């Protein structure tokens, strides 16, 4: 029953990818070179208290072997990025139910946590860095966005909101506030729409192909 509940919660819009913008994306700015030292640093920063992924490799092992793994992983990551190919093992997730609230006998009172392979998580950080930098350079992120941005949080959002409200009140102007919450918003994002938006922001073709491949054919196993 829990598998059925979680599957219903995590159904993404699996539409056909719009290949036009992705395949026509500019190759002028290709993916950066993944430096061995950068991989080593990420390996050394792995949280050893995190759980292992479906590949059975614990973060503690990879952290202890950072010097030995840095070079081969940097080569694998670079080739994966250049070709836009993502190993199937990196797209497998182990799903574990975590109790949120209410009766423990009700599967709907649990949230699913997906544990993915550590090697895949590391290259995701490189990909995220390039996408974020691209959006910032192209002004794809509005100054008012505080979520999922380095140096910003709910607190900075609250401070900004408070300043605007007090300014309007001091000026004697009317003010209306509307709060919206999209239920499980990330689980219903159209993949093709996401890719087209990234392409429109000028992301290079190799990165777009990698993201497209990363989104496609993901699998889950249940604990």
PDB file of C-alpha atoms in Angstrom, residues 8-221:
ATOM      1  CA  UNK A   8       0.871   8.508  -6.627  1.00  0.00           C
ATOM      2  CA  UNK A   9       2.716  11.330  -4.907  1.00  0.00           C
ATOM      3  CA  UNK A  10       5.729  11.256  -7.199  1.00  0.00           C
ATOM      4  CA  UNK A  11       4.151  11.023 -10.624  1.00  0.00           C
ATOM      5  CA  UNK A  12       5.927  13.516 -12.857  1.00  0.00           C
ATOM      6  CA  UNK A  13       4.582  14.790 -16.130  1.00  0.00           C
ATOM      7  CA  UNK A  14       6.275  12.252 -18.407  1.00  0.00           C
ATOM      8  CA  UNK A  15       5.584  14.043 -21.657  1.00  0.00           C
ATOM      9  CA  UNK A  16       7.540  13.732 -24.863  1.00  0.00           C
ATOM     10  CA  UNK A  17      10.611  15.913 -24.760  1.00  0.00           C
ATOM     11  CA  UNK A  18      10.623  18.866 -27.078  1.00  0.00           C
ATOM     12  CA  UNK A  19      13.952  18.215 -28.775  1.00  0.00           C
ATOM     13  CA  UNK A  20      14.000  21.349 -30.890  1.00  0.00           C
ATOM     14  CA  UNK A  21      15.536  23.837 -28.501  1.00  0.00           C
ATOM     15  CA  UNK A  22      17.725  21.226 -26.860  1.00  0.00           C
ATOM     16  CA  UNK A  23      19.245  19.872 -30.073  1.00  0.00           C
ATOM     17  CA  UNK A  24      19.617  23.363 -31.524  1.00  0.00           C
ATOM     18  CA  UNK A  25      21.308  24.726 -28.411  1.00  0.00           C
ATOM     19  CA  UNK A  26      24.580  26.516 -28.925  1.00  0.00           C
ATOM     20  CA  UNK A  27      27.826  24.629 -28.382  1.00  0.00           C
ATOM     21  CA  UNK A  28      29.805  27.847 -28.188  1.00  0.00           C
ATOM     22  CA  UNK A  29      30.018  27.622 -24.420  1.00  0.00           C
ATOM     23  CA  UNK A  30      30.595  23.959 -23.698  1.00  0.00           C
ATOM     24  CA  UNK A  31      30.765  22.331 -20.271  1.00  0.00           C
ATOM     25  CA  UNK A  32      33.750  23.279 -18.110  1.00  0.00           C
ATOM     26  CA  UNK A  33      36.622  20.924 -17.437  1.00  0.00           C
ATOM     27  CA  UNK A  34      36.051  18.948 -14.250  1.00  0.00           C
ATOM     28  CA  UNK A  35      39.245  19.290 -12.278  1.00  0.00           C
ATOM     29  CA  UNK A  36      40.571  16.373 -10.261  1.00  0.00           C
ATOM     30  CA  UNK A  37      41.120  18.636  -7.258  1.00  0.00           C
ATOM     31  CA  UNK A  38      37.493  19.802  -7.331  1.00  0.00           C
ATOM     32  CA  UNK A  39      36.292  16.194  -7.227  1.00  0.00           C
ATOM     33  CA  UNK A  40      38.712  15.423  -4.395  1.00  0.00           C
ATOM     34  CA  UNK A  41      37.395  18.354  -2.379  1.00  0.00           C
ATOM     35  CA  UNK A  42      33.783  17.221  -2.784  1.00  0.00           C
ATOM     36  CA  UNK A  43      34.735  13.692  -1.766  1.00  0.00           C
ATOM     37  CA  UNK A  44      36.452  14.991   1.357  1.00  0.00           C
ATOM     38  CA  UNK A  45      33.343  16.980   2.266  1.00  0.00           C
ATOM     39  CA  UNK A  46      30.966  14.012   2.094  1.00  0.00           C
ATOM     40  CA  UNK A  47      28.767  13.612   5.160  1.00  0.00           C
ATOM     41  CA  UNK A  48      29.664  10.244   6.647  1.00  0.00           C
ATOM     42  CA  UNK A  49      26.402  10.193   8.594  1.00  0.00           C
ATOM     43  CA  UNK A  50      24.358   9.973   5.399  1.00  0.00           C
ATOM     44  CA  UNK A  51      22.977   6.638   4.249  1.00  0.00           C
ATOM     45  CA  UNK A  52      24.369   4.676   1.348  1.00  0.00           C
ATOM     46  CA  UNK A  53      22.547   4.530  -1.969  1.00  0.00           C
ATOM     47  CA  UNK A  54      21.280   1.486  -3.882  1.00  0.00           C
ATOM     48  CA  UNK A  55      24.825   0.798  -5.128  1.00  0.00           C
ATOM     49  CA  UNK A  56      25.816  -0.101  -1.563  1.00  0.00           C
ATOM     50  CA  UNK A  57      28.742   2.354  -1.486  1.00  0.00           C
ATOM     51  CA  UNK A  58      28.733   4.301   1.776  1.00  0.00           C
ATOM     52  CA  UNK A  59      29.812   7.973   1.783  1.00  0.00           C
ATOM     53  CA  UNK A  60      32.379   7.124   4.466  1.00  0.00           C
ATOM     54  CA  UNK A  61      34.166   4.765   2.069  1.00  0.00           C
ATOM     55  CA  UNK A  62      34.329   7.353  -0.699  1.00  0.00           C
ATOM     56  CA  UNK A  63      35.525  10.000   1.714  1.00  0.00           C
ATOM     57  CA  UNK A  64      38.323   7.782   3.017  1.00  0.00           C
ATOM     58  CA  UNK A  65      39.366   6.975  -0.562  1.00  0.00           C
ATOM     59  CA  UNK A  66      39.138  10.549  -1.827  1.00  0.00           C
ATOM     60  CA  UNK A  67      42.727  10.654  -3.084  1.00  0.00           C
ATOM     61  CA  UNK A  68      42.391   7.346  -4.935  1.00  0.00           C
ATOM     62  CA  UNK A  69      38.974   8.092  -6.452  1.00  0.00           C
ATOM     63  CA  UNK A  70      39.425  11.726  -7.472  1.00  0.00           C
ATOM     64  CA  UNK A  71      41.215  11.114 -10.782  1.00  0.00           C
ATOM     65  CA  UNK A  72      39.109   8.225 -12.179  1.00  0.00           C
ATOM     66  CA  UNK A  73      35.875   9.917 -11.129  1.00  0.00           C
ATOM     67  CA  UNK A  74      36.902  13.212 -12.736  1.00  0.00           C
ATOM     68  CA  UNK A  75      37.492  11.340 -16.019  1.00  0.00           C
ATOM     69  CA  UNK A  76      34.145   9.544 -15.783  1.00  0.00           C
ATOM     70  CA  UNK A  77      32.319  12.761 -14.925  1.00  0.00           C
ATOM     71  CA  UNK A  78      33.924  14.665 -17.790  1.00  0.00           C
ATOM     72  CA  UNK A  79      33.035  11.971 -20.316  1.00  0.00           C
ATOM     73  CA  UNK A  80      29.477  11.718 -18.994  1.00  0.00           C
ATOM     74  CA  UNK A  81      29.037  15.471 -19.271  1.00  0.00           C
ATOM     75  CA  UNK A  82      30.538  15.776 -22.757  1.00  0.00           C
ATOM     76  CA  UNK A  83      28.460  12.933 -24.185  1.00  0.00           C
ATOM     77  CA  UNK A  84      25.293  13.735 -22.257  1.00  0.00           C
ATOM     78  CA  UNK A  85      25.090  10.124 -21.089  1.00  0.00           C
ATOM     79  CA  UNK A  86      24.182   9.243 -17.499  1.00  0.00           C
ATOM     80  CA  UNK A  87      24.907   5.717 -16.179  1.00  0.00           C
ATOM     81  CA  UNK A  88      21.722   3.845 -15.324  1.00  0.00           C
ATOM     82  CA  UNK A  89      23.074   3.087 -11.843  1.00  0.00           C
ATOM     83  CA  UNK A  90      23.073   6.812 -11.052  1.00  0.00           C
ATOM     84  CA  UNK A  91      19.384   7.004 -11.933  1.00  0.00           C
ATOM     85  CA  UNK A  92      18.303   4.307  -9.482  1.00  0.00           C
ATOM     86  CA  UNK A  93      16.888   5.422  -6.135  1.00  0.00           C
ATOM     87  CA  UNK A  94      16.078   3.479  -2.983  1.00  0.00           C
ATOM     88  CA  UNK A  95      12.824   4.825  -1.537  1.00  0.00           C
ATOM     89  CA  UNK A  96      12.369   4.792   2.234  1.00  0.00           C
ATOM     90  CA  UNK A  97       9.167   5.912   4.040  1.00  0.00           C
ATOM     91  CA  UNK A  98       9.679   8.479   6.816  1.00  0.00           C
ATOM     92  CA  UNK A  99       6.856   9.147   9.289  1.00  0.00           C
ATOM     93  CA  UNK A 100       5.615  12.765   9.288  1.00  0.00           C
ATOM     94  CA  UNK A 101       2.581  12.976  11.539  1.00  0.00           C
ATOM     95  CA  UNK A 102      -0.607  11.210  12.559  1.00  0.00           C
ATOM     96  CA  UNK A 103      -1.183   7.505  12.920  1.00  0.00           C
ATOM     97  CA  UNK A 104       1.664   5.266  11.859  1.00  0.00           C
ATOM     98  CA  UNK A 105      -0.778   2.792  10.345  1.00  0.00           C
ATOM     99  CA  UNK A 106      -1.807   5.253   7.626  1.00  0.00           C
ATOM    100  CA  UNK A 107       0.641   5.198   4.672  1.00  0.00           C
ATOM    101  CA  UNK A 108      -0.409   8.726   3.682  1.00  0.00           C
ATOM    102  CA  UNK A 109       1.185  10.012   6.909  1.00  0.00           C
ATOM    103  CA  UNK A 110       4.633   9.137   5.577  1.00  0.00           C
ATOM    104  CA  UNK A 111       6.846  10.946   3.113  1.00  0.00           C
ATOM    105  CA  UNK A 112       9.138   9.140   0.751  1.00  0.00           C
ATOM    106  CA  UNK A 113      12.885   9.791   0.848  1.00  0.00           C
ATOM    107  CA  UNK A 114      14.913   8.722  -2.173  1.00  0.00           C
ATOM    108  CA  UNK A 115      18.488   7.601  -1.575  1.00  0.00           C
ATOM    109  CA  UNK A 116      20.640   7.845  -4.695  1.00  0.00           C
ATOM    110  CA  UNK A 117      24.248   6.759  -5.401  1.00  0.00           C
ATOM    111  CA  UNK A 118      26.914   9.080  -4.011  1.00  0.00           C
ATOM    112  CA  UNK A 119      28.910   9.290  -7.291  1.00  0.00           C
ATOM    113  CA  UNK A 120      25.807  10.605  -9.036  1.00  0.00           C
ATOM    114  CA  UNK A 121      25.252  13.197  -6.318  1.00  0.00           C
ATOM    115  CA  UNK A 122      28.749  14.574  -6.813  1.00  0.00           C
ATOM    116  CA  UNK A 123      28.407  15.237 -10.538  1.00  0.00           C
ATOM    117  CA  UNK A 124      24.978  16.734  -9.858  1.00  0.00           C
ATOM    118  CA  UNK A 125      26.755  19.444  -7.851  1.00  0.00           C
ATOM    119  CA  UNK A 126      28.884  20.350 -10.872  1.00  0.00           C
ATOM    120  CA  UNK A 127      25.812  20.435 -13.118  1.00  0.00           C
ATOM    121  CA  UNK A 128      23.888  22.547 -10.606  1.00  0.00           C
ATOM    122  CA  UNK A 129      26.753  25.025 -10.358  1.00  0.00           C
ATOM    123  CA  UNK A 130      26.801  25.574 -14.129  1.00  0.00           C
ATOM    124  CA  UNK A 131      23.014  25.918 -14.369  1.00  0.00           C
ATOM    125  CA  UNK A 132      22.885  28.370 -11.459  1.00  0.00           C
ATOM    126  CA  UNK A 133      25.719  30.479 -12.856  1.00  0.00           C
ATOM    127  CA  UNK A 134      24.065  30.495 -16.274  1.00  0.00           C
ATOM    128  CA  UNK A 135      20.762  31.680 -14.833  1.00  0.00           C
ATOM    129  CA  UNK A 136      22.463  34.384 -12.791  1.00  0.00           C
ATOM    130  CA  UNK A 137      24.507  35.647 -15.737  1.00  0.00           C
ATOM    131  CA  UNK A 138      21.454  35.659 -17.973  1.00  0.00           C
ATOM    132  CA  UNK A 139      19.281  37.251 -15.292  1.00  0.00           C
ATOM    133  CA  UNK A 140      17.053  34.196 -15.296  1.00  0.00           C
ATOM    134  CA  UNK A 141      16.613  34.490 -11.534  1.00  0.00           C
ATOM    135  CA  UNK A 142      14.713  37.432 -10.156  1.00  0.00           C
ATOM    136  CA  UNK A 143      16.169  39.358  -7.202  1.00  0.00           C
ATOM    137  CA  UNK A 144      12.993  38.572  -5.286  1.00  0.00           C
ATOM    138  CA  UNK A 145      13.672  34.820  -5.347  1.00  0.00           C
ATOM    139  CA  UNK A 146      15.119  33.604  -2.060  1.00  0.00           C
ATOM    140  CA  UNK A 147      14.467  29.863  -2.237  1.00  0.00           C
ATOM    141  CA  UNK A 148      17.250  27.466  -3.292  1.00  0.00           C
ATOM    142  CA  UNK A 149      19.820  30.244  -3.651  1.00  0.00           C
ATOM    143  CA  UNK A 150      23.146  30.454  -1.876  1.00  0.00           C
ATOM    144  CA  UNK A 151      23.177  33.090   0.861  1.00  0.00           C
ATOM    145  CA  UNK A 152      19.388  33.381   0.885  1.00  0.00           C
ATOM    146  CA  UNK A 153      16.740  31.717   2.990  1.00  0.00           C
ATOM    147  CA  UNK A 154      13.301  32.101   4.541  1.00  0.00           C
ATOM    148  CA  UNK A 155      14.870  34.634   6.913  1.00  0.00           C
ATOM    149  CA  UNK A 156      16.182  36.895   4.129  1.00  0.00           C
ATOM    150  CA  UNK A 157      12.820  36.597   2.400  1.00  0.00           C
ATOM    151  CA  UNK A 158      11.041  37.632   5.602  1.00  0.00           C
ATOM    152  CA  UNK A 159      13.356  40.626   6.089  1.00  0.00           C
ATOM    153  CA  UNK A 160      12.789  41.782   2.516  1.00  0.00           C
ATOM    154  CA  UNK A 161       9.035  41.359   2.877  1.00  0.00           C
ATOM    155  CA  UNK A 162       9.021  43.221   6.201  1.00  0.00           C
ATOM    156  CA  UNK A 163      10.907  46.166   4.697  1.00  0.00           C
ATOM    157  CA  UNK A 164       8.446  46.446   1.813  1.00  0.00           C
ATOM    158  CA  UNK A 165       5.438  46.222   4.119  1.00  0.00           C
ATOM    159  CA  UNK A 166       6.724  48.874   6.528  1.00  0.00           C
ATOM    160  CA  UNK A 167       7.565  51.153   3.596  1.00  0.00           C
ATOM    161  CA  UNK A 168       4.009  50.897   2.259  1.00  0.00           C
ATOM    162  CA  UNK A 169       2.463  51.370   5.708  1.00  0.00           C
ATOM    163  CA  UNK A 170       4.612  54.442   6.380  1.00  0.00           C
ATOM    164  CA  UNK A 171       3.525  55.851   3.033  1.00  0.00           C
ATOM    165  CA  UNK A 172      -0.136  55.319   3.938  1.00  0.00           C
ATOM    166  CA  UNK A 173      -0.730  52.994   1.017  1.00  0.00           C
ATOM    167  CA  UNK A 174      -3.037  49.976   0.910  1.00  0.00           C
ATOM    168  CA  UNK A 175      -1.481  46.549   0.915  1.00  0.00           C
ATOM    169  CA  UNK A 176      -2.795  43.098   0.056  1.00  0.00           C
ATOM    170  CA  UNK A 177      -0.895  39.883   0.693  1.00  0.00           C
ATOM    171  CA  UNK A 178      -1.672  36.585  -1.039  1.00  0.00           C
ATOM    172  CA  UNK A 179       0.016  33.336   0.007  1.00  0.00           C
ATOM    173  CA  UNK A 180       0.082  30.384  -2.395  1.00  0.00           C
ATOM    174  CA  UNK A 181       1.288  26.851  -1.803  1.00  0.00           C
ATOM    175  CA  UNK A 182       1.557  24.356  -4.653  1.00  0.00           C
ATOM    176  CA  UNK A 183       1.042  20.854  -3.340  1.00  0.00           C
ATOM    177  CA  UNK A 184       3.949  18.595  -4.349  1.00  0.00           C
ATOM    178  CA  UNK A 185       4.928  21.098  -7.012  1.00  0.00           C
ATOM    179  CA  UNK A 186       8.270  19.495  -7.858  1.00  0.00           C
ATOM    180  CA  UNK A 187       6.619  16.153  -8.587  1.00  0.00           C
ATOM    181  CA  UNK A 188       4.462  17.578 -11.374  1.00  0.00           C
ATOM    182  CA  UNK A 189       6.995  19.627 -13.343  1.00  0.00           C
ATOM    183  CA  UNK A 190       6.887  18.996 -17.080  1.00  0.00           C
ATOM    184  CA  UNK A 191      10.318  17.760 -18.137  1.00  0.00           C
ATOM    185  CA  UNK A 192      10.032  19.154 -21.648  1.00  0.00           C
ATOM    186  CA  UNK A 193       8.992  22.574 -20.345  1.00  0.00           C
ATOM    187  CA  UNK A 194      11.923  22.584 -17.932  1.00  0.00           C
ATOM    188  CA  UNK A 195      14.390  21.682 -20.684  1.00  0.00           C
ATOM    189  CA  UNK A 196      12.989  24.273 -23.064  1.00  0.00           C
ATOM    190  CA  UNK A 197      13.307  26.965 -20.402  1.00  0.00           C
ATOM    191  CA  UNK A 198      16.915  25.992 -19.704  1.00  0.00           C
ATOM    192  CA  UNK A 199      17.669  26.047 -23.427  1.00  0.00           C
ATOM    193  CA  UNK A 200      16.041  29.454 -23.797  1.00  0.00           C
ATOM    194  CA  UNK A 201      18.351  30.726 -21.044  1.00  0.00           C
ATOM    195  CA  UNK A 202      21.370  29.819 -23.171  1.00  0.00           C
ATOM    196  CA  UNK A 203      22.530  26.638 -21.456  1.00  0.00           C
ATOM    197  CA  UNK A 204      25.041  24.704 -23.572  1.00  0.00           C
ATOM    198  CA  UNK A 205      23.966  21.628 -25.509  1.00  0.00           C
ATOM    199  CA  UNK A 206      26.085  19.114 -23.566  1.00  0.00           C
ATOM    200  CA  UNK A 207      24.562  20.146 -20.246  1.00  0.00           C
ATOM    201  CA  UNK A 208      21.044  20.129 -21.686  1.00  0.00           C
ATOM    202  CA  UNK A 209      21.542  16.628 -23.077  1.00  0.00           C
ATOM    203  CA  UNK A 210      22.930  15.476 -19.732  1.00  0.00           C
ATOM    204  CA  UNK A 211      19.924  16.858 -17.837  1.00  0.00           C
ATOM    205  CA  UNK A 212      17.540  15.306 -20.366  1.00  0.00           C
ATOM    206  CA  UNK A 213      19.219  11.921 -19.969  1.00  0.00           C
ATOM    207  CA  UNK A 214      19.268  12.308 -16.181  1.00  0.00           C
ATOM    208  CA  UNK A 215      15.501  12.874 -16.138  1.00  0.00           C
ATOM    209  CA  UNK A 216      14.763   9.960 -18.453  1.00  0.00           C
ATOM    210  CA  UNK A 217      14.455   6.347 -17.346  1.00  0.00           C
ATOM    211  CA  UNK A 218      14.752   6.861 -13.607  1.00  0.00           C
ATOM    212  CA  UNK A 219      13.969   3.793 -11.516  1.00  0.00           C
ATOM    213  CA  UNK A 220      13.113   3.131  -7.878  1.00  0.00           C
ATOM    214  CA  UNK A 221      13.449   0.255  -5.477  1.00  0.00           C
TER     215      UNK A 221
END
